[in-house]
Short mmCIF file of C-alpha atoms in Angstrom, two decimals:
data_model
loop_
_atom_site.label_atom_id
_atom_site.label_comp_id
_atom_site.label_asym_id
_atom_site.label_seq_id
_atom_site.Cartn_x
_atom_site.Cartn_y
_atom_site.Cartn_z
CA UNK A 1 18.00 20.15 -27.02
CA UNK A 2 20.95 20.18 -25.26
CA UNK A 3 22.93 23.08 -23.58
CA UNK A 4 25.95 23.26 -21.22
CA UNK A 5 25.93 26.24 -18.67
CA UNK A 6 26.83 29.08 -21.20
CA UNK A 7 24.33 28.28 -23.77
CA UNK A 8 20.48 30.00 -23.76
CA UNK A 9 17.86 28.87 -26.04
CA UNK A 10 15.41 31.56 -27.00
CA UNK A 11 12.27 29.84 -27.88
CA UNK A 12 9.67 32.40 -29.63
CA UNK A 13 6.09 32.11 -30.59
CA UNK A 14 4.04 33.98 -32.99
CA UNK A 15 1.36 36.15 -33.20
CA UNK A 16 -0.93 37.12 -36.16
CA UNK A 17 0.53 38.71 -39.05
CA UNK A 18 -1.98 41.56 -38.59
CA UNK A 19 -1.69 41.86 -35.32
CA UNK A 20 1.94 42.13 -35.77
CA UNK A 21 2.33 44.87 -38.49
CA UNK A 22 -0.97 47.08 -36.60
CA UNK A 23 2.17 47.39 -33.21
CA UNK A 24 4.52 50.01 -34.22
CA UNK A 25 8.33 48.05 -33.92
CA UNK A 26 9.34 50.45 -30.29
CA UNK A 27 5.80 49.50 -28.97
CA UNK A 28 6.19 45.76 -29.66
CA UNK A 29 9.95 45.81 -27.95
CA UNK A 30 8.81 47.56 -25.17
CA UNK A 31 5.89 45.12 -24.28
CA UNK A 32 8.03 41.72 -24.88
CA UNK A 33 8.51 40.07 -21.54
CA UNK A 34 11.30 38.00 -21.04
CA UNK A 35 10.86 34.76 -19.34
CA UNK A 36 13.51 32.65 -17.72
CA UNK A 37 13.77 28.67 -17.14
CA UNK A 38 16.22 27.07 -15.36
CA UNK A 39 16.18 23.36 -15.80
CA UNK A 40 18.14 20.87 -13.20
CA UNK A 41 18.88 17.95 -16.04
CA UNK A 42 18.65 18.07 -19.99
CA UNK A 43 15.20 18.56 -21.59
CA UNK A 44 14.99 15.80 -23.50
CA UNK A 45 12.05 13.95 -24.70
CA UNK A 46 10.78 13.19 -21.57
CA UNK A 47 10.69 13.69 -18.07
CA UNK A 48 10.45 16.52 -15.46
CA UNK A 49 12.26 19.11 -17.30
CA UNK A 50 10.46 18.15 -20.77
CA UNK A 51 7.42 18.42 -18.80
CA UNK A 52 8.40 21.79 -17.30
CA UNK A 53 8.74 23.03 -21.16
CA UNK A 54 5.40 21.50 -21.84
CA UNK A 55 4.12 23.90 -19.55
CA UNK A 56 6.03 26.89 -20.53
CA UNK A 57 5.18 26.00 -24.07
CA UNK A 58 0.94 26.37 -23.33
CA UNK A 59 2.43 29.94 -22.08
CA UNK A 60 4.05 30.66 -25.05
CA UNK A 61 1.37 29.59 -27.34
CA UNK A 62 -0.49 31.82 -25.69
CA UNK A 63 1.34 34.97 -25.90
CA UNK A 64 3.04 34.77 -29.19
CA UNK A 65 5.90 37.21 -29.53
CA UNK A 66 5.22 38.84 -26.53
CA UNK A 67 6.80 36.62 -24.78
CA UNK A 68 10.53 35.75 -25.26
CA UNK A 69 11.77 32.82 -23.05
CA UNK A 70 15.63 31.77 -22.31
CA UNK A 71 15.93 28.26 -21.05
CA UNK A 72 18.67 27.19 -19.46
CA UNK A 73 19.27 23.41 -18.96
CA UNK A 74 20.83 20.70 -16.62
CA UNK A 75 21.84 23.01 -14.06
CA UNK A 76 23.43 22.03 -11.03
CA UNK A 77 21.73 23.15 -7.85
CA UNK A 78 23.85 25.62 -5.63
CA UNK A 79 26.55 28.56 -6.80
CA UNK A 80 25.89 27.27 -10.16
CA UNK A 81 22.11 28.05 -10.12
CA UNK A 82 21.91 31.04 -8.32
CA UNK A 83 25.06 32.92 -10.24
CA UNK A 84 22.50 32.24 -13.68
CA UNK A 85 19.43 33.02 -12.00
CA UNK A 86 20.80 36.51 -10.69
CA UNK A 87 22.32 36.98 -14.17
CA UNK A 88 18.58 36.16 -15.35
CA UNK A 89 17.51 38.89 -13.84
CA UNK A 90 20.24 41.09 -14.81
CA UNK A 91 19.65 40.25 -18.44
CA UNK A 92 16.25 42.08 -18.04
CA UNK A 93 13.90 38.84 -17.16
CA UNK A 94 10.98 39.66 -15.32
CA UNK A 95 9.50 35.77 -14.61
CA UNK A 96 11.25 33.16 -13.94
CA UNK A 97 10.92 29.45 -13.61
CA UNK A 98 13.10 27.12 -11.31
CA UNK A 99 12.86 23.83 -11.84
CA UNK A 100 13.90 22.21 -8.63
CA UNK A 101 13.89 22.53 -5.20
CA UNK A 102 17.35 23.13 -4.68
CA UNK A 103 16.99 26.21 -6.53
CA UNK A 104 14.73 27.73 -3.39
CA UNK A 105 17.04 29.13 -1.08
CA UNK A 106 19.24 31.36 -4.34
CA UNK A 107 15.80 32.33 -5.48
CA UNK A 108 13.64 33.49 -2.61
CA UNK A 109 17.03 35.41 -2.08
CA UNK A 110 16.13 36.87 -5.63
CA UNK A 111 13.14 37.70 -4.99
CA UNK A 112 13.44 39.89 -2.02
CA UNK A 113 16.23 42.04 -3.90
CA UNK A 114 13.81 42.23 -6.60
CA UNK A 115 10.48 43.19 -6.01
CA UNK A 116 9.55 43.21 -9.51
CA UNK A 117 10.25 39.89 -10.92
CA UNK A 118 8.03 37.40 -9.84
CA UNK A 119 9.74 33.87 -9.58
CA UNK A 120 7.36 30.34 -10.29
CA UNK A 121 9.65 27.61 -7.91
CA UNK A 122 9.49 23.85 -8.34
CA UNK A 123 8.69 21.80 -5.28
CA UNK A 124 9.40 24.35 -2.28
CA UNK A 125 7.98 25.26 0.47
CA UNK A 126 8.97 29.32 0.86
CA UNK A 127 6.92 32.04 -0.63
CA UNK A 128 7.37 35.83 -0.72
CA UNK A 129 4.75 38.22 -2.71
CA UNK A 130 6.97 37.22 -5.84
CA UNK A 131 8.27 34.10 -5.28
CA UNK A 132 5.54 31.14 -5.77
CA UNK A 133 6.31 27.02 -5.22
CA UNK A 134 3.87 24.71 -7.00
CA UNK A 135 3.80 20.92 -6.16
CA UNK A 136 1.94 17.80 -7.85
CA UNK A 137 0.03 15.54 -5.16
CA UNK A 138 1.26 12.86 -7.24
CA UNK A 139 0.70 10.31 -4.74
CA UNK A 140 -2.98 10.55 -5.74
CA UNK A 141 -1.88 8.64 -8.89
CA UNK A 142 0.48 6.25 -7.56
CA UNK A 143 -1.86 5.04 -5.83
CA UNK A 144 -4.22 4.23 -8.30
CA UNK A 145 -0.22 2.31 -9.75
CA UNK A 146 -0.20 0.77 -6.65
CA UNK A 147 -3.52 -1.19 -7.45
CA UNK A 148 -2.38 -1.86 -10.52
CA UNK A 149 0.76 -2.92 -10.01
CA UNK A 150 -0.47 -5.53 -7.41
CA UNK A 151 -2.93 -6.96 -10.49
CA UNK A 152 0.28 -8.32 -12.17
CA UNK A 153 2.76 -8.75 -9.84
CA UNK A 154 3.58 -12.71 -8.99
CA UNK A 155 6.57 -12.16 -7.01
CA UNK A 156 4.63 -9.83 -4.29
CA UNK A 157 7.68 -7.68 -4.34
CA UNK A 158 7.62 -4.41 -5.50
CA UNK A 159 10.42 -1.88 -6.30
CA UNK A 160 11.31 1.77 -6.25
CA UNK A 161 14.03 4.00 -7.87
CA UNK A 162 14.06 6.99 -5.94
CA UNK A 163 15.67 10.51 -6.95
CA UNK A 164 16.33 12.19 -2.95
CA UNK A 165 14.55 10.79 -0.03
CA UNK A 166 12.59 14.31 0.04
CA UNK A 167 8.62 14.36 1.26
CA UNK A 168 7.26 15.01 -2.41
CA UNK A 169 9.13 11.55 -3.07
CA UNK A 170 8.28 9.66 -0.07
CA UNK A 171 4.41 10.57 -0.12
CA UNK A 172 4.66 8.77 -3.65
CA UNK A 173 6.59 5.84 -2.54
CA UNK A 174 3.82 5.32 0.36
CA UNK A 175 0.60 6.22 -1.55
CA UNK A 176 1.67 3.47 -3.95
CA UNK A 177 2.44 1.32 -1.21
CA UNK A 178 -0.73 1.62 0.47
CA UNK A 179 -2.72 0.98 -3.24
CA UNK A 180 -0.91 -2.09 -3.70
CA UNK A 181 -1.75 -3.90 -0.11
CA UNK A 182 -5.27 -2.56 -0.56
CA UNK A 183 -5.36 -5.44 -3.05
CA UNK A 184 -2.58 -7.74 -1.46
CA UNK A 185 -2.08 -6.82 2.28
CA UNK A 186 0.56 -9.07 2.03
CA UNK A 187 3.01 -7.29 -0.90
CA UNK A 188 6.07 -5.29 0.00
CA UNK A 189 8.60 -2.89 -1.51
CA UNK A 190 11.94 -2.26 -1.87
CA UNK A 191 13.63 2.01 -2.28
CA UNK A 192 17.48 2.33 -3.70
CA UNK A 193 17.81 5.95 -3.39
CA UNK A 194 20.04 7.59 -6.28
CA UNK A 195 20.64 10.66 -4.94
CA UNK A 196 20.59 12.41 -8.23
CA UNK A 197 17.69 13.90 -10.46
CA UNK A 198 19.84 12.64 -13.25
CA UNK A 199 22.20 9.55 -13.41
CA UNK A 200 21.12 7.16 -15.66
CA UNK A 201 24.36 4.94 -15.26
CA UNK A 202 22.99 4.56 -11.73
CA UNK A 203 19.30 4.77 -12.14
CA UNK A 204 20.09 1.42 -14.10
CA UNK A 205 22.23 -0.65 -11.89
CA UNK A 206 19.48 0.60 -9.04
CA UNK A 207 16.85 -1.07 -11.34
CA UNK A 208 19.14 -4.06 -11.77
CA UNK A 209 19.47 -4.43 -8.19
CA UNK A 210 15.63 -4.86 -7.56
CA UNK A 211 14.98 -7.24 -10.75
CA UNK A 212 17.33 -9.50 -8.95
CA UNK A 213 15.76 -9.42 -5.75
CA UNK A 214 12.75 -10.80 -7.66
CA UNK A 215 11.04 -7.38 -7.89
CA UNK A 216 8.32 -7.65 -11.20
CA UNK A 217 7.22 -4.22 -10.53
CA UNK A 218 9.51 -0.92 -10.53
CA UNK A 219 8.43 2.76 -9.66
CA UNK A 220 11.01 4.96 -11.57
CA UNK A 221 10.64 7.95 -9.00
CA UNK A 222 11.65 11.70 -10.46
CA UNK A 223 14.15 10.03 -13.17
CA UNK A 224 14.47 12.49 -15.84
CA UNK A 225 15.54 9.62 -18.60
CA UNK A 226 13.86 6.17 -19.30
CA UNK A 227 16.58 4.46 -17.59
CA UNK A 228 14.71 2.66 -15.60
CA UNK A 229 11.62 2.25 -17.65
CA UNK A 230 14.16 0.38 -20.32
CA UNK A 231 15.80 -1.94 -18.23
CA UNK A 232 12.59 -3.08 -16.56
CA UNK A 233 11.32 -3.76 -20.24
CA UNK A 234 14.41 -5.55 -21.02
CA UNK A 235 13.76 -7.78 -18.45
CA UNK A 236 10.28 -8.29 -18.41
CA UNK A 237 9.27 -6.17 -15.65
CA UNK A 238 6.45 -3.90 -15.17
CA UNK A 239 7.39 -0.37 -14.90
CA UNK A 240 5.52 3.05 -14.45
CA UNK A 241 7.33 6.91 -13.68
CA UNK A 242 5.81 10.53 -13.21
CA UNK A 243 5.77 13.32 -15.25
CA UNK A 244 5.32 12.22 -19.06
CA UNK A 245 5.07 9.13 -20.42
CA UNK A 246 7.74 7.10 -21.57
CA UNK A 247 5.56 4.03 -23.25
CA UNK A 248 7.81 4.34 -26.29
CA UNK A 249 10.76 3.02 -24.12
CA UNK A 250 8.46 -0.11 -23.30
CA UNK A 251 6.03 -1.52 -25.48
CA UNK A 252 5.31 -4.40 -23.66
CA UNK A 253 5.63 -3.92 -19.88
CA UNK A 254 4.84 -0.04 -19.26
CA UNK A 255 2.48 -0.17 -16.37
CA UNK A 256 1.48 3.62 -17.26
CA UNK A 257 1.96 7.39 -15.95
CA UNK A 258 1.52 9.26 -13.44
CA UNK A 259 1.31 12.57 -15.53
CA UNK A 260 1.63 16.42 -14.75
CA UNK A 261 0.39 19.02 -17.14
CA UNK A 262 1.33 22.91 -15.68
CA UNK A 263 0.76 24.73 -18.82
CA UNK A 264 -2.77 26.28 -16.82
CA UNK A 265 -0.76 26.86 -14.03
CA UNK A 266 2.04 28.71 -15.67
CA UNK A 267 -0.18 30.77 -17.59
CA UNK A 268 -2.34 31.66 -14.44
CA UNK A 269 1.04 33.21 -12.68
CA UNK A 270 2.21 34.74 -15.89
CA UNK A 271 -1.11 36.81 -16.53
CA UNK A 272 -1.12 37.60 -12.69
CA UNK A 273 2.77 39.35 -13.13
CA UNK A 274 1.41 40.77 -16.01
CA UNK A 275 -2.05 42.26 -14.53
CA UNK A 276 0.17 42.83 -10.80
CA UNK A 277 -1.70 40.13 -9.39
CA UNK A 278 0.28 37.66 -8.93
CA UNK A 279 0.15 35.24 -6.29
CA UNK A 280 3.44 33.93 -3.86
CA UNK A 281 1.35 30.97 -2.86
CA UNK A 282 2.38 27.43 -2.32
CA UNK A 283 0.02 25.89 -4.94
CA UNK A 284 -0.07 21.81 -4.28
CA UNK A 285 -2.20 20.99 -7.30
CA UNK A 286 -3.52 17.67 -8.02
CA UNK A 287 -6.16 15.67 -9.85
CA UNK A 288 -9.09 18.10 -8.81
CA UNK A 289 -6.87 21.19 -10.14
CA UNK A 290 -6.51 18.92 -14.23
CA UNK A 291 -2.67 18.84 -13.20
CA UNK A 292 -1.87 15.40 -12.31
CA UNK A 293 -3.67 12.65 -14.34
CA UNK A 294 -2.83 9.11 -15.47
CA UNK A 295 -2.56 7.25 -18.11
CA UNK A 296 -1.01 4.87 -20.91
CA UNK A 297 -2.29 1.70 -18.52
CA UNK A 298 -1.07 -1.43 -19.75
CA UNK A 299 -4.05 -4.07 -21.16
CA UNK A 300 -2.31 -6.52 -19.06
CA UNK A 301 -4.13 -5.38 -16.14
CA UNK A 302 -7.35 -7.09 -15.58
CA UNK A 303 -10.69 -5.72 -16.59
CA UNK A 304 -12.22 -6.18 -12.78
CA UNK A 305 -8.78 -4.09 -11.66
CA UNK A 306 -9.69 -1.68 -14.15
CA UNK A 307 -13.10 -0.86 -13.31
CA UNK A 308 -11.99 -0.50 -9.17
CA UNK A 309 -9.03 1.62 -10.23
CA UNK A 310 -11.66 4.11 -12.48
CA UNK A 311 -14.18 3.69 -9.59
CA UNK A 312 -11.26 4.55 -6.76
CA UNK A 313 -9.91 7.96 -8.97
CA UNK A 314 -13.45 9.09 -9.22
CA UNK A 315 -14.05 9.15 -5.39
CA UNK A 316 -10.08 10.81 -4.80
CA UNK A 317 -11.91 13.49 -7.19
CA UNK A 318 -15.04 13.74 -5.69
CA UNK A 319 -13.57 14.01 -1.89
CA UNK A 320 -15.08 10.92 -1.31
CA UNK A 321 -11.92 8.81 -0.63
CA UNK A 322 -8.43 9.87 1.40
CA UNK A 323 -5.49 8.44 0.10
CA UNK A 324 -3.71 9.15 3.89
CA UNK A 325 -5.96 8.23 6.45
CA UNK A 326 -6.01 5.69 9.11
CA UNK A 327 -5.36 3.56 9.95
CA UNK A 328 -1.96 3.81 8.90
CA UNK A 329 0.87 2.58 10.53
CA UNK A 330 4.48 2.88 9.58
CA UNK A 331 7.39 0.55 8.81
CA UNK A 332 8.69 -0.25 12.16
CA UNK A 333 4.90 -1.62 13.76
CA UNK A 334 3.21 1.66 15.21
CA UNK A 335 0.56 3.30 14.18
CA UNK A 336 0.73 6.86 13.30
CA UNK A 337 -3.01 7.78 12.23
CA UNK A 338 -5.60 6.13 14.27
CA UNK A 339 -8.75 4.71 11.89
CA UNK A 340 -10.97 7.11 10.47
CA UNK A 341 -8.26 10.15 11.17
CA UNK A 342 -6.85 11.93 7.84
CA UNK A 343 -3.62 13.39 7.49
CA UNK A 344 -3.69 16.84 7.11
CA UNK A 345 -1.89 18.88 4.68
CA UNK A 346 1.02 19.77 6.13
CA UNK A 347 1.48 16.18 7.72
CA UNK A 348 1.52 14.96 4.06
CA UNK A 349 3.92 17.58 2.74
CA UNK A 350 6.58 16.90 5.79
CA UNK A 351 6.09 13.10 5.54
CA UNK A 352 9.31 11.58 6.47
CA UNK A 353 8.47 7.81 7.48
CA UNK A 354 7.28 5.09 5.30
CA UNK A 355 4.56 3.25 5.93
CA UNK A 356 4.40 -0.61 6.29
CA UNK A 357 5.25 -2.81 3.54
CA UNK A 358 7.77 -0.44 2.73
CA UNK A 359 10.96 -2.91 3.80
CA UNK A 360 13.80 -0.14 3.21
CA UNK A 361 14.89 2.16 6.15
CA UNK A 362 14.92 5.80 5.17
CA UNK A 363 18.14 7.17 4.73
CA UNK A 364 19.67 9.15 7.93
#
């Protein structure tokens, strides 16, 4: 699919004949609730929005024609956003999804005008009694990519695309980092911010940069296309991203994904707005919650590696192993968590240094 601002998609499931023709036609209009989805890039194949529709699709499935849903895609963050969320709302939606976290400050505005539409927000950190952010701990997969990606690499040098230099992104970026030197203390990465959820002409040339600064592994970081994933397979270098997997792009040298699945979590919220229970928490959901999970790991990476990366996501599941304790020290030489001391939660979701091995400055 593919829609410019003024174009809606309704997307409609179906229920059982029966239980169709036993609803008189007034009863069945009045108890259709309408959903809204407002996508920051196109929902194509794969990626954050297609995973976003994923989700909404385990929804639909669910509630058959009871639930009529309006997606709206590659949406630019700002006026733009919050002029079609508000006419969302006007348009008689009672949920809505926002697919990115520049969508928070139009839509917590929403929600306080409008007690009773309950909004599902991607990545924030604001919540009202209707308004609800959900985040992936994704940096409990990459670094599980981390030791993988230090199983093939030759070169020692790793690389990152990165979307906005944001916490969600850096916690990724380090997580990785710190996988990869627990097999090589002595590999290091590179970060060429994009500053864009979507630019594939530039997610490229970023990718092109690393390869030649000898980088044989790349992190594609919150790209919604398979820029990067196709340019590293081009060149024979290992690549992994988040969100779904784009091993069709790369046959060869797709390291694997970090995957999200958030059609439980979608579902949860939408029966809670339906029952009046629903919850404006800030859900951070990872491995332990069946939302982030991994996968499509290439057979290039050896069988020893293998069994230490199964052995290391068992004990992130089990409690058993931190990802972000000490000692960890950052990029310029000091320590920030002293040996045995964990990050706590909010620590990890304001993270805004990189850790060592990470040769790139953050941007100002």
């Amino acid at each position: 699919m593919s829609h410019n601002l003024k174009r809606r998609t309704f997307l409609k499931g179906t229920l059982a004949a029966s239980t169709a023709m036993a609803l008189p036609m007034q009863a069945m209009a009045q108890d259709v609730l309408k959903m809204g989805v407002v996508l920051p890039s196109p929902a194509a194949d794969v990626g954050w929005s297609h995973t976003l529709l994923q989700g909404v699709k385990t929804v639909q499935d669910a509630y058959g024609d009871k639930l009529e849903v309006t997606v709206l895609e590659n949406i630019a963050e700002g006026p733009d956003s919050d002029r079609i969320a508000n006419g969302l709302v006007a348009e008689g939606h009672k949920v809505l999804l926002l697919g990115s976290f520049g969508y928070q400050n139009g839509g917590i505005q929403i929600a306080k005008r409008n007690k009773d539409v309950s909004i599902i927000h991607a990545s924030g950190y604001l919540t009202e009694p209707n308004f609800s952010p959900f985040t992936a701990k994704y940096w409990q997969g990459t670094y599980l990519m981390g030791m993988a990606a230090a199983s093939v690499s030759k070169s020692k040098k790793l690389g990152c695309v990165g979307a906005f230099a944001i916490p969600e992104l850096i916690t990724s970026i380090n997580a990785f980092m710190l996988g990869a030197r627990s097999v090589d203390p002595e590999i290091e990465m590179s970060v060429v911010w994009v500053n864009s959820w979507f630019d594939p002409a530039s997610e490229q040339e970023a990718a092109k940069a690393l390869i030649s600064q000898d980088v044989d592994v790349i992190f594609s970081n919150a790209q919604d296309t398979p820029s990067v994933i196709a340019v590293a397979e081009e060149a024979g270098v290992y690549a992994f991203n988040l969100n779904s997997s784009m091993a069709a792009y790369a046959p060869k040298k797709y390291l694997g994904v970090v995957g999200t699945d958030w059609g439980p979590h979608f579902k949860r919220l939408v029966d809670g707005h339906l029952a009046g229970t629903f919850e404006g928490n800030n859900f951070w959901l990872g491995m332990e919650d069946d939302v982030v999970y991994t996968a499509d790991w290439n057979a290039d990476i050896p069988a020893d590696m293998v069994e230490q990366i199964t052995a290391r996501q068992a004990a992130i599941l089990d409690g058993s192993f931190t990802v972000f304790q000490g000692p960890l020290t950052d990029q310029a030489g000091k320590e920030r968590f002293a040996d045995g001391v964990a990050m706590t939660d909010g620590e990890i979701l304001g993270m805004d240094w990189h850790v060592a091995g990470v040769t790139t400055p953050l941007p100002s």
